[in-house]
PDB file of C-alpha atoms in Angstrom:
ATOM      1  CA  MET A   1      -0.573   6.792  22.740  1.00  0.00           C
ATOM      2  CA  ASN A   2       2.816   6.172  24.215  1.00  0.00           C
ATOM      3  CA  PRO A   3       4.416   9.634  24.556  1.00  0.00           C
ATOM      4  CA  ASN A   4       7.715   8.235  23.263  1.00  0.00           C
ATOM      5  CA  TYR A   5       6.028   7.467  19.927  1.00  0.00           C
ATOM      6  CA  ALA A   6       3.628  10.416  19.602  1.00  0.00           C
ATOM      7  CA  ALA A   7       6.070  12.810  17.916  1.00  0.00           C
ATOM      8  CA  LYS A   8       7.144  10.181  15.380  1.00  0.00           C
ATOM      9  CA  VAL A   9       3.531   9.231  14.609  1.00  0.00           C
ATOM     10  CA  LYS A  10       2.615  12.912  14.120  1.00  0.00           C
ATOM     11  CA  GLU A  11       5.627  13.300  11.823  1.00  0.00           C
ATOM     12  CA  GLU A  12       4.482  10.310   9.735  1.00  0.00           C
ATOM     13  CA  ILE A  13       0.889  11.609   9.541  1.00  0.00           C
ATOM     14  CA  ASP A  14       2.152  15.042   8.451  1.00  0.00           C
ATOM     15  CA  LYS A  15       4.361  13.446   5.792  1.00  0.00           C
ATOM     16  CA  LEU A  16       1.473  11.359   4.407  1.00  0.00           C
ATOM     17  CA  LEU A  17      -0.726  14.473   4.295  1.00  0.00           C
ATOM     18  CA  ARG A  18       1.996  16.511   2.606  1.00  0.00           C
ATOM     19  CA  VAL A  19       2.510  13.975  -0.210  1.00  0.00           C
ATOM     20  CA  GLY A  20      -1.230  13.461  -0.649  1.00  0.00           C
ATOM     21  CA  PHE A  21      -1.421   9.797   0.390  1.00  0.00           C
ATOM     22  CA  ILE A  22      -4.086  10.523   3.024  1.00  0.00           C
ATOM     23  CA  GLN A  23      -6.693  13.207   3.581  1.00  0.00           C
ATOM     24  CA  PRO A  24      -8.790  14.238   6.586  1.00  0.00           C
ATOM     25  CA  VAL A  25     -12.478  13.317   6.784  1.00  0.00           C
ATOM     26  CA  LYS A  26     -15.272  14.402   9.084  1.00  0.00           C
ATOM     27  CA  GLN A  27     -17.353  11.194   9.113  1.00  0.00           C
ATOM     28  CA  ALA A  28     -16.576   7.519   8.836  1.00  0.00           C
ATOM     29  CA  THR A  29     -18.520   4.300   8.474  1.00  0.00           C
ATOM     30  CA  TRP A  30     -15.402   2.116   8.796  1.00  0.00           C
ATOM     31  CA  LEU A  31     -12.728   2.860  11.352  1.00  0.00           C
ATOM     32  CA  SER A  32      -9.329   1.296  11.970  1.00  0.00           C
ATOM     33  CA  LEU A  33      -6.715   2.118  14.565  1.00  0.00           C
ATOM     34  CA  ILE A  34      -3.034   2.800  14.064  1.00  0.00           C
ATOM     35  CA  VAL A  35      -0.403   0.542  15.539  1.00  0.00           C
ATOM     36  CA  VAL A  36       3.182   1.528  16.264  1.00  0.00           C
ATOM     37  CA  VAL A  37       5.687  -1.240  15.617  1.00  0.00           C
ATOM     38  CA  PRO A  38       9.251  -0.773  16.853  1.00  0.00           C
ATOM     39  CA  ASN A  39      11.904  -2.161  14.476  1.00  0.00           C
ATOM     40  CA  LYS A  40      15.172  -3.788  15.434  1.00  0.00           C
ATOM     41  CA  ASN A  41      17.063  -0.650  14.345  1.00  0.00           C
ATOM     42  CA  ARG A  42      15.211   1.368  17.030  1.00  0.00           C
ATOM     43  CA  LYS A  43      13.061   3.156  14.478  1.00  0.00           C
ATOM     44  CA  ILE A  44       9.307   2.806  14.517  1.00  0.00           C
ATOM     45  CA  ARG A  45       6.868   1.942  11.789  1.00  0.00           C
ATOM     46  CA  VAL A  46       3.373   3.375  11.867  1.00  0.00           C
ATOM     47  CA  CYS A  47       0.825   0.881  10.547  1.00  0.00           C
ATOM     48  CA  VAL A  48      -2.938   0.878  10.223  1.00  0.00           C
ATOM     49  CA  ASP A  49      -4.599  -2.195  11.701  1.00  0.00           C
ATOM     50  CA  TYR A  50      -6.766  -3.287   8.775  1.00  0.00           C
ATOM     51  CA  ARG A  51      -7.499  -6.785  10.153  1.00  0.00           C
ATOM     52  CA  LYS A  52     -11.275  -6.202  10.442  1.00  0.00           C
ATOM     53  CA  LEU A  53     -11.450  -4.613   6.987  1.00  0.00           C
ATOM     54  CA  ASN A  54      -9.367  -7.434   5.498  1.00  0.00           C
ATOM     55  CA  ALA A  55     -11.670 -10.022   7.080  1.00  0.00           C
ATOM     56  CA  ALA A  56     -14.647  -8.384   5.338  1.00  0.00           C
ATOM     57  CA  THR A  57     -12.849  -8.014   1.984  1.00  0.00           C
ATOM     58  CA  VAL A  58     -13.401 -10.358  -0.940  1.00  0.00           C
ATOM     59  CA  THR A  59      -9.969 -11.696  -1.791  1.00  0.00           C
ATOM     60  CA  ASN A  60      -8.536 -10.498  -5.090  1.00  0.00           C
ATOM     61  CA  VAL A  61      -6.989 -13.680  -6.439  1.00  0.00           C
ATOM     62  CA  PHE A  62      -4.324 -13.162  -9.081  1.00  0.00           C
ATOM     63  CA  PRO A  63      -1.750 -15.754 -10.113  1.00  0.00           C
ATOM     64  CA  PHE A  64       1.770 -14.460  -9.663  1.00  0.00           C
ATOM     65  CA  PRO A  65       4.264 -15.414 -12.372  1.00  0.00           C
ATOM     66  CA  PHE A  66       7.211 -17.551 -11.364  1.00  0.00           C
ATOM     67  CA  THR A  67      10.496 -15.671 -11.399  1.00  0.00           C
ATOM     68  CA  ASP A  68      12.117 -18.248 -13.701  1.00  0.00           C
ATOM     69  CA  GLY A  69       9.356 -17.734 -16.272  1.00  0.00           C
ATOM     70  CA  VAL A  70       9.712 -13.963 -16.139  1.00  0.00           C
ATOM     71  CA  LEU A  71      13.488 -14.175 -16.545  1.00  0.00           C
ATOM     72  CA  ASP A  72      13.080 -16.549 -19.511  1.00  0.00           C
ATOM     73  CA  ALA A  73      10.588 -14.140 -21.102  1.00  0.00           C
ATOM     74  CA  VAL A  74      12.924 -11.145 -20.873  1.00  0.00           C
ATOM     75  CA  ALA A  75      16.135 -12.978 -21.803  1.00  0.00           C
ATOM     76  CA  GLY A  76      17.797 -11.671 -24.929  1.00  0.00           C
ATOM     77  CA  HIS A  77      16.421  -8.139 -24.796  1.00  0.00           C
ATOM     78  CA  GLU A  78      18.846  -5.249 -25.152  1.00  0.00           C
ATOM     79  CA  VAL A  79      17.337  -2.924 -22.549  1.00  0.00           C
ATOM     80  CA  TYR A  80      16.062  -3.598 -19.046  1.00  0.00           C
ATOM     81  CA  SER A  81      14.365  -1.276 -16.593  1.00  0.00           C
ATOM     82  CA  PHE A  82      13.558  -1.448 -12.918  1.00  0.00           C
ATOM     83  CA  LEU A  83      10.251  -0.253 -11.501  1.00  0.00           C
ATOM     84  CA  ASP A  84       9.973   1.698  -8.288  1.00  0.00           C
ATOM     85  CA  ARG A  85       8.761  -1.160  -6.107  1.00  0.00           C
ATOM     86  CA  PHE A  86       9.666   0.700  -2.916  1.00  0.00           C
ATOM     87  CA  ASN A  87       6.459   2.711  -3.103  1.00  0.00           C
ATOM     88  CA  GLU A  88       4.634   0.324  -5.398  1.00  0.00           C
ATOM     89  CA  TYR A  89       1.238   0.399  -3.711  1.00  0.00           C
ATOM     90  CA  ASN A  90       1.318   4.147  -3.174  1.00  0.00           C
ATOM     91  CA  GLN A  91       1.407   4.683  -6.933  1.00  0.00           C
ATOM     92  CA  ILE A  92      -2.120   3.269  -7.296  1.00  0.00           C
ATOM     93  CA  ARG A  93      -5.014   5.531  -6.380  1.00  0.00           C
ATOM     94  CA  MET A  94      -7.901   4.112  -4.377  1.00  0.00           C
ATOM     95  CA  ARG A  95     -11.306   4.228  -6.012  1.00  0.00           C
ATOM     96  CA  PRO A  96     -13.206   7.079  -4.313  1.00  0.00           C
ATOM     97  CA  ASP A  97     -16.020   4.735  -3.229  1.00  0.00           C
ATOM     98  CA  ASN A  98     -13.455   2.506  -1.474  1.00  0.00           C
ATOM     99  CA  GLN A  99     -11.528   5.268   0.291  1.00  0.00           C
ATOM    100  CA  GLU A 100     -14.048   5.478   3.127  1.00  0.00           C
ATOM    101  CA  LYS A 101     -13.293   1.863   4.054  1.00  0.00           C
ATOM    102  CA  THR A 102      -9.670   2.780   4.801  1.00  0.00           C
ATOM    103  CA  THR A 103     -10.543   5.364   7.456  1.00  0.00           C
ATOM    104  CA  PHE A 104      -8.246   5.407  10.471  1.00  0.00           C
ATOM    105  CA  VAL A 105      -8.193   7.503  13.610  1.00  0.00           C
ATOM    106  CA  THR A 106      -5.320   9.245  15.388  1.00  0.00           C
ATOM    107  CA  GLU A 107      -4.987  11.863  18.096  1.00  0.00           C
ATOM    108  CA  TRP A 108      -4.706  14.447  15.306  1.00  0.00           C
ATOM    109  CA  GLY A 109      -7.810  13.539  13.368  1.00  0.00           C
ATOM    110  CA  VAL A 110      -9.576  10.984  11.226  1.00  0.00           C
ATOM    111  CA  PHE A 111      -8.110  10.217   7.796  1.00  0.00           C
ATOM    112  CA  VAL A 112      -8.707   8.093   4.710  1.00  0.00           C
ATOM    113  CA  THR A 113      -6.089   6.775   2.358  1.00  0.00           C
ATOM    114  CA  VAL A 114      -6.195   8.148  -1.164  1.00  0.00           C
ATOM    115  CA  VAL A 115      -3.685   5.625  -2.494  1.00  0.00           C
ATOM    116  CA  MET A 116      -3.305   1.920  -1.807  1.00  0.00           C
ATOM    117  CA  MET A 117      -1.404   1.358   1.389  1.00  0.00           C
ATOM    118  CA  PHE A 118       0.515  -1.573   2.793  1.00  0.00           C
ATOM    119  CA  GLY A 119      -1.656  -3.763   4.988  1.00  0.00           C
ATOM    120  CA  LEU A 120      -4.728  -4.092   2.788  1.00  0.00           C
ATOM    121  CA  THR A 121      -5.300  -7.687   1.785  1.00  0.00           C
ATOM    122  CA  THR A 122      -5.676  -6.967  -1.927  1.00  0.00           C
ATOM    123  CA  THR A 123      -2.773  -4.583  -2.541  1.00  0.00           C
ATOM    124  CA  LEU A 124      -0.198  -7.066  -3.828  1.00  0.00           C
ATOM    125  CA  ALA A 125      -2.620  -8.846  -6.174  1.00  0.00           C
ATOM    126  CA  THR A 126      -3.945  -5.511  -7.464  1.00  0.00           C
ATOM    127  CA  PHE A 127      -0.435  -4.217  -8.098  1.00  0.00           C
ATOM    128  CA  GLU A 128       0.615  -7.399  -9.900  1.00  0.00           C
ATOM    129  CA  ARG A 129      -2.570  -7.363 -12.023  1.00  0.00           C
ATOM    130  CA  ILE A 130      -1.861  -3.777 -13.097  1.00  0.00           C
ATOM    131  CA  ILE A 131       1.765  -4.579 -13.930  1.00  0.00           C
ATOM    132  CA  MET A 132       0.670  -7.528 -16.062  1.00  0.00           C
ATOM    133  CA  GLU A 133      -1.943  -5.356 -17.825  1.00  0.00           C
ATOM    134  CA  ILE A 134       0.705  -2.762 -18.623  1.00  0.00           C
ATOM    135  CA  PHE A 135       3.526  -5.120 -19.587  1.00  0.00           C
ATOM    136  CA  GLY A 136       1.534  -8.212 -20.562  1.00  0.00           C
ATOM    137  CA  GLU A 137       2.493  -8.002 -24.229  1.00  0.00           C
ATOM    138  CA  PHE A 138       6.090  -8.682 -23.178  1.00  0.00           C
ATOM    139  CA  PHE A 139       5.045 -11.771 -21.247  1.00  0.00           C
ATOM    140  CA  PRO A 140       2.613 -13.630 -23.532  1.00  0.00           C
ATOM    141  CA  ALA A 141       3.084 -16.858 -21.581  1.00  0.00           C
ATOM    142  CA  PHE A 142       1.495 -15.206 -18.527  1.00  0.00           C
ATOM    143  CA  MET A 143      -1.521 -13.625 -20.202  1.00  0.00           C
TER     144      MET A 143
END
């Protein structure tokens, strides 16, 4: 790994361990690598290269509602709330039998994700499906 990025990657791994988003494993049947992507603001983003896993994944098709339809459905209500979409995927736990497929390797060990992470092909559709299951009664046109 590029020595300029190693400290930042280690910091990110430690943070993910601390909040419980990943956990170490001793064996793996699937294995992905991490990729460091420099942003325009000179910060780096640590990503897991799930391209091979995504290629082997059955696509989770879920129709996304059109924004105009959602706004029409909520119009006239007295109270509105905003969901935490910043960490949206990380709020959904991975099924234990699927965690092993998210294994990735670093200089500091081999880890699996315990929660859904950005980069998996089915995360957005899974998140939207869950949101519609929870709030579907408020959007009967979309159910």
